[in-house]
CSV table of C-alpha atoms and ligand atoms in Angstrom, one decimal:
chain,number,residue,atom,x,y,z
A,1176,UNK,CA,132.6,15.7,97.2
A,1177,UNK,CA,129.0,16.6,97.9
A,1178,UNK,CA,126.7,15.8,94.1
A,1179,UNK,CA,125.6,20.0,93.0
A,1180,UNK,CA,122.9,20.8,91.2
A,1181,UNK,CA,120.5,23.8,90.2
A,1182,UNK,CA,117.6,23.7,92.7
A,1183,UNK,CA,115.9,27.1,91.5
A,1184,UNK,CA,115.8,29.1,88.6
A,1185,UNK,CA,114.8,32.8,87.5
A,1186,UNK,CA,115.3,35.2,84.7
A,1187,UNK,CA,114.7,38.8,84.2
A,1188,UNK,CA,113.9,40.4,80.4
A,1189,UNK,CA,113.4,44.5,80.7
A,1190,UNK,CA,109.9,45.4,79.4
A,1191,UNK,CA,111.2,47.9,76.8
A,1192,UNK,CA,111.0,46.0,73.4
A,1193,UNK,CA,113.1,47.3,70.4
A,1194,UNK,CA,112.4,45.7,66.9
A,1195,UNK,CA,114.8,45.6,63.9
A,1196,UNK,CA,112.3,48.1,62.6
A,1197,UNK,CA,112.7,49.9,65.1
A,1198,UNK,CA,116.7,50.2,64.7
A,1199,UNK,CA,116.3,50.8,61.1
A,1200,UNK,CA,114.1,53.5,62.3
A,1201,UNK,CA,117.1,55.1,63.9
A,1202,UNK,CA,119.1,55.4,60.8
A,1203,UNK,CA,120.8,52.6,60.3
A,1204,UNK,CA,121.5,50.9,56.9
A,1205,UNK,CA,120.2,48.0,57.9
A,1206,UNK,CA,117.0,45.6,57.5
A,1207,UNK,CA,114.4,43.5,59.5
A,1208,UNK,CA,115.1,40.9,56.2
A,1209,UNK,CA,119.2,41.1,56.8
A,1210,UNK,CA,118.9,40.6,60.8
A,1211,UNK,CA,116.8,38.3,60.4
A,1212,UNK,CA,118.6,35.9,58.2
A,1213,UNK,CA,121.9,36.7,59.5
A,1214,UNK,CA,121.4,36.4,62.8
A,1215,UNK,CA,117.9,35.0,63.8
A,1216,UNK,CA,117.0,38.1,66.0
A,1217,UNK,CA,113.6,40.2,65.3
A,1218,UNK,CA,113.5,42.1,68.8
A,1219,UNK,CA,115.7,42.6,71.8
A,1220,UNK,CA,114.8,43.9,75.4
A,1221,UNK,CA,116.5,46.7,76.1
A,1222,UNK,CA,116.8,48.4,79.8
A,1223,UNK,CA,115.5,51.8,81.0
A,1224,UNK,CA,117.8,54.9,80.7
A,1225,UNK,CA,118.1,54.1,84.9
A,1226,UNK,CA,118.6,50.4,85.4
A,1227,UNK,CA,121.9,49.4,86.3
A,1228,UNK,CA,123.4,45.1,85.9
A,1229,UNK,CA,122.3,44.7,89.5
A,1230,UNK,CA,118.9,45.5,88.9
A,1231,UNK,CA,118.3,43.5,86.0
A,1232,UNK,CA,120.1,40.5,88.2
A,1233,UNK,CA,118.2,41.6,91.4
A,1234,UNK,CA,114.4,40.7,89.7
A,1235,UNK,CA,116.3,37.2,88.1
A,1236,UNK,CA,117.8,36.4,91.8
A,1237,UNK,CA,114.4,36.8,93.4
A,1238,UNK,CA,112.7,34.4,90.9
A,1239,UNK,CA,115.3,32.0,91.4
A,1240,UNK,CA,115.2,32.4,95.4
A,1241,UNK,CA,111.7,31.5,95.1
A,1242,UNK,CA,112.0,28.5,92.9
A,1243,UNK,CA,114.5,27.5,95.3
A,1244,UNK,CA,112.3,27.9,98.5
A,1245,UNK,CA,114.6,29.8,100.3
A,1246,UNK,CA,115.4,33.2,101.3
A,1247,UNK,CA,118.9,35.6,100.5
A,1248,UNK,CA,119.8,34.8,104.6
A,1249,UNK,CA,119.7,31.0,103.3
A,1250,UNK,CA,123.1,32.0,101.0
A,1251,UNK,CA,126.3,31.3,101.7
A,1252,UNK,CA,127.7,33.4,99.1
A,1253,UNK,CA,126.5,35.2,95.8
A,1254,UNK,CA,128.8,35.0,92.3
A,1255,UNK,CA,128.1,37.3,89.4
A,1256,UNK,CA,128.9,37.0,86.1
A,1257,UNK,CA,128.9,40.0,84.1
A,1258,UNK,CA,130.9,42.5,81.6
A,1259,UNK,CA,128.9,45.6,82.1
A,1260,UNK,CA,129.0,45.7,86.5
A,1261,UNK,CA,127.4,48.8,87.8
A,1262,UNK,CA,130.8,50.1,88.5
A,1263,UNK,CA,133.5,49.8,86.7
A,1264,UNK,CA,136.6,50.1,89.2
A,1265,UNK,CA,134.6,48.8,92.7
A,1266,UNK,CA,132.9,47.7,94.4
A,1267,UNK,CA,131.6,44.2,92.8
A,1268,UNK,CA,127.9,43.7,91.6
A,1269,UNK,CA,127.9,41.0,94.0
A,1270,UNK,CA,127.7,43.3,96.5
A,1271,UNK,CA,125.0,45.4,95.3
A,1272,UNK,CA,123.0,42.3,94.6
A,1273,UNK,CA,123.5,40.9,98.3
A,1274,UNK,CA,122.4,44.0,100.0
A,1275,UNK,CA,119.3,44.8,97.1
A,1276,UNK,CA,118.7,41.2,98.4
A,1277,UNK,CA,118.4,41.7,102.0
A,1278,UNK,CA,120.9,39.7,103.3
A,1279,UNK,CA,121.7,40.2,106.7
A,1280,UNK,CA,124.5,38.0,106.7
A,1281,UNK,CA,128.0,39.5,105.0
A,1282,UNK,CA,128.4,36.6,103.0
A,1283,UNK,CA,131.3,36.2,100.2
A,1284,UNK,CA,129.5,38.5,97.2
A,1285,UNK,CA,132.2,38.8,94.0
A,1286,UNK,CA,132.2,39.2,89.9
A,1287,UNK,CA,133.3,37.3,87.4
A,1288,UNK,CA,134.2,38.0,84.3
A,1289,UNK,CA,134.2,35.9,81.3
A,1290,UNK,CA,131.9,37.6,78.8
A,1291,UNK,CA,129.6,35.4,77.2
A,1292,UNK,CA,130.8,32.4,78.6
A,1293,UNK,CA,130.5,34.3,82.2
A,1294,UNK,CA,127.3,31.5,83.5
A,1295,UNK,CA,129.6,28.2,82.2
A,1296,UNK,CA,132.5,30.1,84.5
A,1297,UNK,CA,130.5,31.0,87.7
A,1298,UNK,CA,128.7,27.6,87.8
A,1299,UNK,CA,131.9,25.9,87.7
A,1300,UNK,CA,133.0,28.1,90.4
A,1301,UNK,CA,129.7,28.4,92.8
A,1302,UNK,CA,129.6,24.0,92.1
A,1303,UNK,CA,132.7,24.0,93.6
A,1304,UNK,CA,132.0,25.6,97.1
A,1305,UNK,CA,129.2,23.5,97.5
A,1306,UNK,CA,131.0,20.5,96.1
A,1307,UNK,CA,133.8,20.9,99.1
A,1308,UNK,CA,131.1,21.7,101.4
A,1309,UNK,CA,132.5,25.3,101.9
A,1310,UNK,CA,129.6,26.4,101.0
A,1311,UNK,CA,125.2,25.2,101.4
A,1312,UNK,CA,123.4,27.4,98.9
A,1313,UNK,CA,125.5,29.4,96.6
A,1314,UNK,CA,123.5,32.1,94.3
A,1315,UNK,CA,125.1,32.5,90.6
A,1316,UNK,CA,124.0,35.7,88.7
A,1317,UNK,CA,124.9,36.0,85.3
A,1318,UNK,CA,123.7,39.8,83.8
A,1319,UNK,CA,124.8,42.0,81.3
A,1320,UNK,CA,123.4,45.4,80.2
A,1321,UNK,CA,125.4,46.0,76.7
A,1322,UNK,CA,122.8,48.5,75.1
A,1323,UNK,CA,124.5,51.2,77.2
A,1324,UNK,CA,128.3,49.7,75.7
A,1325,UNK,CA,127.3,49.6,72.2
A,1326,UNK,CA,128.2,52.0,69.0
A,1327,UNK,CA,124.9,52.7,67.6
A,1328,UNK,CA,126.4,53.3,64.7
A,1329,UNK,CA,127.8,49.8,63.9
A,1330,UNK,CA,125.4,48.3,62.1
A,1331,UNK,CA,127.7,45.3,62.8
A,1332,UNK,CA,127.5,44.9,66.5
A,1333,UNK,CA,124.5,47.1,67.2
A,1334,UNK,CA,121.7,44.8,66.1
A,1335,UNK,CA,123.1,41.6,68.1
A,1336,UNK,CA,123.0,42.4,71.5
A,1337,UNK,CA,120.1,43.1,74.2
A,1338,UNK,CA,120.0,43.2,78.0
A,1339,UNK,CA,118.8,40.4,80.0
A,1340,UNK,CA,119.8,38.6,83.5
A,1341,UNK,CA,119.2,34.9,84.8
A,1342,UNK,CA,120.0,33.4,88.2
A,1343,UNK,CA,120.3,29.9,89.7
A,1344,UNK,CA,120.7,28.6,93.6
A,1345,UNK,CA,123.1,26.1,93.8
A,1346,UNK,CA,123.1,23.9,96.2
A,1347,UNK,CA,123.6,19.7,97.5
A,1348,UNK,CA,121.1,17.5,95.0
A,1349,UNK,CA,120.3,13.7,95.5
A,1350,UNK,CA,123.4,11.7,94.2
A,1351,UNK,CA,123.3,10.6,90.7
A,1352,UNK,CA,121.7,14.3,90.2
A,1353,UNK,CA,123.4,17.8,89.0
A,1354,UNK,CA,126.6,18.8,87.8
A,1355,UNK,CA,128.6,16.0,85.6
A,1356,UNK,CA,131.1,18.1,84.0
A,1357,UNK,CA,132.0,21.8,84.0
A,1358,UNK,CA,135.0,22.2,81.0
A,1359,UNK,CA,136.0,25.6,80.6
A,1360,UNK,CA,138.6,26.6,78.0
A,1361,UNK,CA,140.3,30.1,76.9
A,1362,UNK,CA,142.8,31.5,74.1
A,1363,UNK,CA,144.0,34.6,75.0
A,1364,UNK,CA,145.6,35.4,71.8
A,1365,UNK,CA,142.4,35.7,69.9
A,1366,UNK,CA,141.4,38.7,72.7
A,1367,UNK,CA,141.1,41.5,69.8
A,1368,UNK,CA,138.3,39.9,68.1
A,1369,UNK,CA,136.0,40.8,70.4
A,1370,UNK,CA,136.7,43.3,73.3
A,1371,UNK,CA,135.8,47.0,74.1
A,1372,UNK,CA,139.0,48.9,73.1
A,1373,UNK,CA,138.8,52.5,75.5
A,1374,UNK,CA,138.1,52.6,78.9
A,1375,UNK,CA,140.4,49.8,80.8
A,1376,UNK,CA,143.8,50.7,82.5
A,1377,UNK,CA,145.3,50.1,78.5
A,1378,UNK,CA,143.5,53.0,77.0
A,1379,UNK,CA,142.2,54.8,79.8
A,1380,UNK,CA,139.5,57.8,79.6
A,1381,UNK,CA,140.7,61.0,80.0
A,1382,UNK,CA,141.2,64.2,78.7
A,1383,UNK,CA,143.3,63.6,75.8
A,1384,UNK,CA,140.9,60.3,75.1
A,1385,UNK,CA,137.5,61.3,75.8
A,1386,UNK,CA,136.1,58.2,74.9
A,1387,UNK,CA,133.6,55.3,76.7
A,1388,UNK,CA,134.3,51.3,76.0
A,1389,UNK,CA,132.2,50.2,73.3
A,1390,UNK,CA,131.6,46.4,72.0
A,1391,UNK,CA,134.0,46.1,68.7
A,1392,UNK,CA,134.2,42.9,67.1
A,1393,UNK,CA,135.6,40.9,64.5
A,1394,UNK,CA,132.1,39.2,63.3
A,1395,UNK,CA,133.2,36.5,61.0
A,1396,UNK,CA,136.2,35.6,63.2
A,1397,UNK,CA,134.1,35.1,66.2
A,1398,UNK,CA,131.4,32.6,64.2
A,1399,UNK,CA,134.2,30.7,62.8
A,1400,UNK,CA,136.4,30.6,66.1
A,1401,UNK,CA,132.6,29.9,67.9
A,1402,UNK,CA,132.1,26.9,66.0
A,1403,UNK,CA,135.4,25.2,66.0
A,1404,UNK,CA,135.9,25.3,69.4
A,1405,UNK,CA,132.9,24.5,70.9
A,1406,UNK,CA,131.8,21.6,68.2
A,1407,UNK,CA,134.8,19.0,70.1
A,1408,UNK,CA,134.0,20.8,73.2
A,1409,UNK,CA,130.9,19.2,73.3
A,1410,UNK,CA,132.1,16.0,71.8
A,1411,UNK,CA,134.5,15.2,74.2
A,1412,UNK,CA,132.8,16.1,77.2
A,1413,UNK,CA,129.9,13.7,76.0
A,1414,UNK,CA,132.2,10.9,75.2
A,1415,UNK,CA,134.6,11.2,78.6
A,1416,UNK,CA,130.9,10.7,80.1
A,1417,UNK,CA,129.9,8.2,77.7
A,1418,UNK,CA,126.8,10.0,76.4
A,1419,UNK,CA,125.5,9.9,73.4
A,1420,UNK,CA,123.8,12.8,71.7
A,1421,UNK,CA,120.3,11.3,71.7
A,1422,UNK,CA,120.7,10.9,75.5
A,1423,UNK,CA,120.7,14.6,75.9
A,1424,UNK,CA,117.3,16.1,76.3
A,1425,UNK,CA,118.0,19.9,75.9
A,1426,UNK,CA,121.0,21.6,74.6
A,1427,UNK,CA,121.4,25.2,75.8
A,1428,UNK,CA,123.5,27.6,73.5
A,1429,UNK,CA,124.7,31.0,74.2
A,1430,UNK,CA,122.8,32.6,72.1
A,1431,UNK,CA,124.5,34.4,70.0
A,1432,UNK,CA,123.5,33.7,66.3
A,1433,UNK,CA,121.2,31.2,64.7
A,1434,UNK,CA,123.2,30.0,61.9
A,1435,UNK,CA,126.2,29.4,65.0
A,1436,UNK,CA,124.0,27.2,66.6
A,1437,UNK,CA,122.7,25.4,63.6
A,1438,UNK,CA,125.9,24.8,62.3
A,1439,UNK,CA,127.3,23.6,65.8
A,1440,UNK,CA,124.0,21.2,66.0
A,1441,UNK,CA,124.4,20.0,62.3
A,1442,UNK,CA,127.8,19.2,63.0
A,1443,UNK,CA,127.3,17.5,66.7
A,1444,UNK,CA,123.9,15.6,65.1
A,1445,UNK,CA,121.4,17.2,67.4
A,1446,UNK,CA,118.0,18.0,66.7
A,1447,UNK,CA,115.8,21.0,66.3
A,1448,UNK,CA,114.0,19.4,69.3
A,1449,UNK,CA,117.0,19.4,71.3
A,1450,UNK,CA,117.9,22.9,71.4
A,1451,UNK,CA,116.5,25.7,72.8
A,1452,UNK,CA,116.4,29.1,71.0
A,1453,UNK,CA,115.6,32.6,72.2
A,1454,UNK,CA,117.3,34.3,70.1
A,1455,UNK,CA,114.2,35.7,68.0
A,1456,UNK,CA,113.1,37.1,70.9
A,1457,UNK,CA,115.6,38.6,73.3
A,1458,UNK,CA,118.9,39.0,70.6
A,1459,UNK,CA,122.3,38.2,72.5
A,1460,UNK,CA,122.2,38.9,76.3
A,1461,UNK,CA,125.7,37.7,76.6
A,1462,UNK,CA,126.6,36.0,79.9
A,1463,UNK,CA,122.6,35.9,80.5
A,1464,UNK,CA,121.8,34.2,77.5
A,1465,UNK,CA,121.9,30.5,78.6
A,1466,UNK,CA,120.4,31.1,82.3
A,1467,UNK,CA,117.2,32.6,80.3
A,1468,UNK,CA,117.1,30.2,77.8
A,1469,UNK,CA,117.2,27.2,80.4
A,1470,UNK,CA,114.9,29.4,82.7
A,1471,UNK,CA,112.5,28.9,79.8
A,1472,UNK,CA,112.5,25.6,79.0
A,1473,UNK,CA,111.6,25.3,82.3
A,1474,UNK,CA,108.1,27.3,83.0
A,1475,UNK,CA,107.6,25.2,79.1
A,1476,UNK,CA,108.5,21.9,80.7
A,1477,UNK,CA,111.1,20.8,78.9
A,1478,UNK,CA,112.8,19.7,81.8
A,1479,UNK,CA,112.5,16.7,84.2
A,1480,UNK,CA,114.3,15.8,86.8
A,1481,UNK,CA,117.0,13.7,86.3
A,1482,UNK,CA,117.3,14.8,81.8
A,1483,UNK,CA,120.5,15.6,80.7
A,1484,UNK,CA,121.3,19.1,80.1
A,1485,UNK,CA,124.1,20.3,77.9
A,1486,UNK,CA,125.1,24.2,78.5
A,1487,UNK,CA,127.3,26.0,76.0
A,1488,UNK,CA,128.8,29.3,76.1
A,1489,UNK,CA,131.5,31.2,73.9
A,1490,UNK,CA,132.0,35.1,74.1
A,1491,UNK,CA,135.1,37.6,74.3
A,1492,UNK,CA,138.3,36.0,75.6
A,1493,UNK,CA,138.4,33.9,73.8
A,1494,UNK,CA,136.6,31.7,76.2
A,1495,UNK,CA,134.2,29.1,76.0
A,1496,UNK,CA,132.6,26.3,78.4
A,1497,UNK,CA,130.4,23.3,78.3
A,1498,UNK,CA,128.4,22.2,81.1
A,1499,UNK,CA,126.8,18.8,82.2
A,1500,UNK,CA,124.7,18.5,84.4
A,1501,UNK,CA,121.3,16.2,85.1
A,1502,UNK,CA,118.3,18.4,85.5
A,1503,UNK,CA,118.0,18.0,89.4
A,1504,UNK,CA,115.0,20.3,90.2
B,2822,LIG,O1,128.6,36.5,72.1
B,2822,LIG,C1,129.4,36.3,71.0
B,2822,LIG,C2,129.2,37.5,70.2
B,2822,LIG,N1,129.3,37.5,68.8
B,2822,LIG,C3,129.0,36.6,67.8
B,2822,LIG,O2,128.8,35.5,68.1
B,2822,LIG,C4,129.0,37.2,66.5
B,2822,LIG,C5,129.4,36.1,65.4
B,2822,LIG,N2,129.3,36.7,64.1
B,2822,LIG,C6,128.1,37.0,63.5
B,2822,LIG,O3,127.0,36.8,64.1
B,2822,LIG,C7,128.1,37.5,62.1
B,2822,LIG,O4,129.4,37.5,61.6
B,2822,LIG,C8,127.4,38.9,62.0
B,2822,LIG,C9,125.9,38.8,62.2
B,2822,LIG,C10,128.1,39.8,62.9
B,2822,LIG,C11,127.7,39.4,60.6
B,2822,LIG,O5,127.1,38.5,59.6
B,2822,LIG,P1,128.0,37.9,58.4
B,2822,LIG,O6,127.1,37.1,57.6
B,2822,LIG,O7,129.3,37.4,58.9
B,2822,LIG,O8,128.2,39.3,57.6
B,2822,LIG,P2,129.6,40.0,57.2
B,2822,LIG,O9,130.3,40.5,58.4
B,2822,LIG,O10,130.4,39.0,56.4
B,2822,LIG,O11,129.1,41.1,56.3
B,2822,LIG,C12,128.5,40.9,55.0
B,2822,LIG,C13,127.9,42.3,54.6
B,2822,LIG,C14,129.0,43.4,54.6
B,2822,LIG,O12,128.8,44.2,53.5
B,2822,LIG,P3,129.7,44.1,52.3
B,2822,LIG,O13,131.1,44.4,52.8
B,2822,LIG,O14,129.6,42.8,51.8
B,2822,LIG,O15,129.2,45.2,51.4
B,2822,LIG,C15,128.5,44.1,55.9
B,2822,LIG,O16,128.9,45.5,55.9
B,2822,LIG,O17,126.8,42.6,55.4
B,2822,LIG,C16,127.1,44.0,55.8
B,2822,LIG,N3,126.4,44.1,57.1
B,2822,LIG,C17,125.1,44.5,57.2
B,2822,LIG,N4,124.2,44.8,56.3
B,2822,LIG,C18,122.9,45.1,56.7
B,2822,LIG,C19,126.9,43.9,58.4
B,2822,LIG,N5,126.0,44.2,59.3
B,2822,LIG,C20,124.8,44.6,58.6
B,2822,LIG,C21,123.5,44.9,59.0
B,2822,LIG,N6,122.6,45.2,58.1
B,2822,LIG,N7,123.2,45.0,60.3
């Protein structure tokens, strides 16, 4: 098996900023003080009334192209991870993303879905094509675009989320470099505590149900179920690699809600300068959230070659991942 590591990086934030103030503004019974304690977030990006998930991922993939050094006719095949595709039924993001690209080659293009744990999924996937050698340079997407999937009503779900995309090019690294450990987990039973109820083949849309998927969620189930799950997550990926926690240099949450990740880090015994937070800034972008985050650490050089790198994600599944890996750009 071929060592596989990120060799370029990119992220794309849309320009339109919207403040807690700004939701309150709306209507809501809300407060910049509540959000801001609860959660961590003060503004999120939201897109334009006419960008779709492969627009948002087309601006991150160029970045990461050109932190990579290559072109879209150096892929060998594009993965995106995402919950809000530009079409519901077909065809894949991917696809819109390898021709907004300008690939001339019909390489592979396909989705995944695994909410906010999508970027742990598809680099676990993409790792292994290039692992096998079935693959040189593989392009992993992860964007989301829930502003357009949320009740604006809910001042429970409403204020979390905001749109966002980051992209990496996988591709062979020096050995000792890259991807250690990819551990990706699921519990299907806990589905209900965070899904979009209409809209799927279970509830369709139709006359009798003129309704749209929107983001409902069981708040305090999913911080408690966040927590326990990925706290030995983390543990026992460290100790099967027999790393300690002060060997780490940067660990990379989904961001999803500061007083998760503080609690996860007071519990794991990692520092404030360990972990990277966005959250302030850009709310939760959901599968994007830890390709951003990373994305900046980087242009703040946090990163050198060869540091260890611990990714996290949790979202809607259940699901959640961690991800090893040795900085290897
Ligand atoms: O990608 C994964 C996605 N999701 C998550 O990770 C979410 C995890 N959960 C959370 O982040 C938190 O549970 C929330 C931020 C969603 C809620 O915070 P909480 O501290 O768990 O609040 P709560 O749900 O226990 O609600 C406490 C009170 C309730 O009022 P009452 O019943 O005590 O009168 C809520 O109605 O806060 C109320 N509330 C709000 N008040 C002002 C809920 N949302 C708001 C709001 N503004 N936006």
């Amino acid at each position: 098996m071929k060592p596989v590591g990120v060799i370029g990086i990119g992220r794309y934030l849309p320009d339109h900023v919207m403040t807690n103030h700004d939701i309150q503004a709306m209507g809501l019974d809300t407060s910049d003080e509540w959000i801001r304690e609860r959660t961590g977030i003060e503004e999120r990006r939201i897109a334009a009334v006419g960008q779709a998930t492969s627009d948002l991922a087309y601006h991150a993939s160029v970045q990461a192209l050109e932190s990579a050094g290559i072109t879209a006719d150096d892929l060998d095949l594009i993965i995106v991870a995402t919950s809000t595709p530009d079409y519901f039924l077909f065809p894949s993001t991917a696809c819109i993303v390898q021709h907004r690209l300008g690939c001339t080659r019909p390489i592979p293009a396909f989705d995944m879905s695994a909410a906010c744990t999508g970027f742990n999924y598809a680099l676990s996937a993409g790792a292994q094509y290039v692992a096998s050698g079935a693959a040189k340079k593989v392009l992993v997407v992860a964007a989301d675009l829930l502003s357009k999937f949320l009740d604006w009503t809910d001042r429970s779900t409403c204020i979390l989320f905001g749109d966002g995309a980051g992209a990496v090019v996988l591709g062979e690294v020096d050995p000792g470099l890259g991807i250690i450990a990819s551990d990706l987990f699921s519990r299907g039973e806990l589905a209900e505590i965070l899904y979009a109820k209409e809209g799927g083949s279970r509830n369709p849309i139709s006359m009798d149900n003129p309704t749209r998927p929107l983001v409902s969620m069981e708040g305090r189930a999913v911080f408690k179920v966040a927590v326990n799950t990925v706290v030995p997550a983390v543990e026992s990926v460290l100790a099967a690699n027999q790393i300690a926690v002060s060997d780490v240099k940067l660990l990379v949450f989904h961001q999803a809600n500061l007083r998760i990740i503080d609690a996860a880090c007071e519990r794991l015994g990692f520092t404030p300068d360990q972990v990277v937070i966005t959250l302030p800034k850009y709310g939760n972008t959901s599968a994007s959230s830890i390709p951003i985050a990373l994305c900046e650490a980087v242009s703040e050089g946090r990163l050198s070659r060869g540091d260890l790198v611990v990714l996290v994600g949790f979202g809607a599944g259940f699901t959640w991942g961690v991800t090893l890996l040795r900085w290897s750009c």
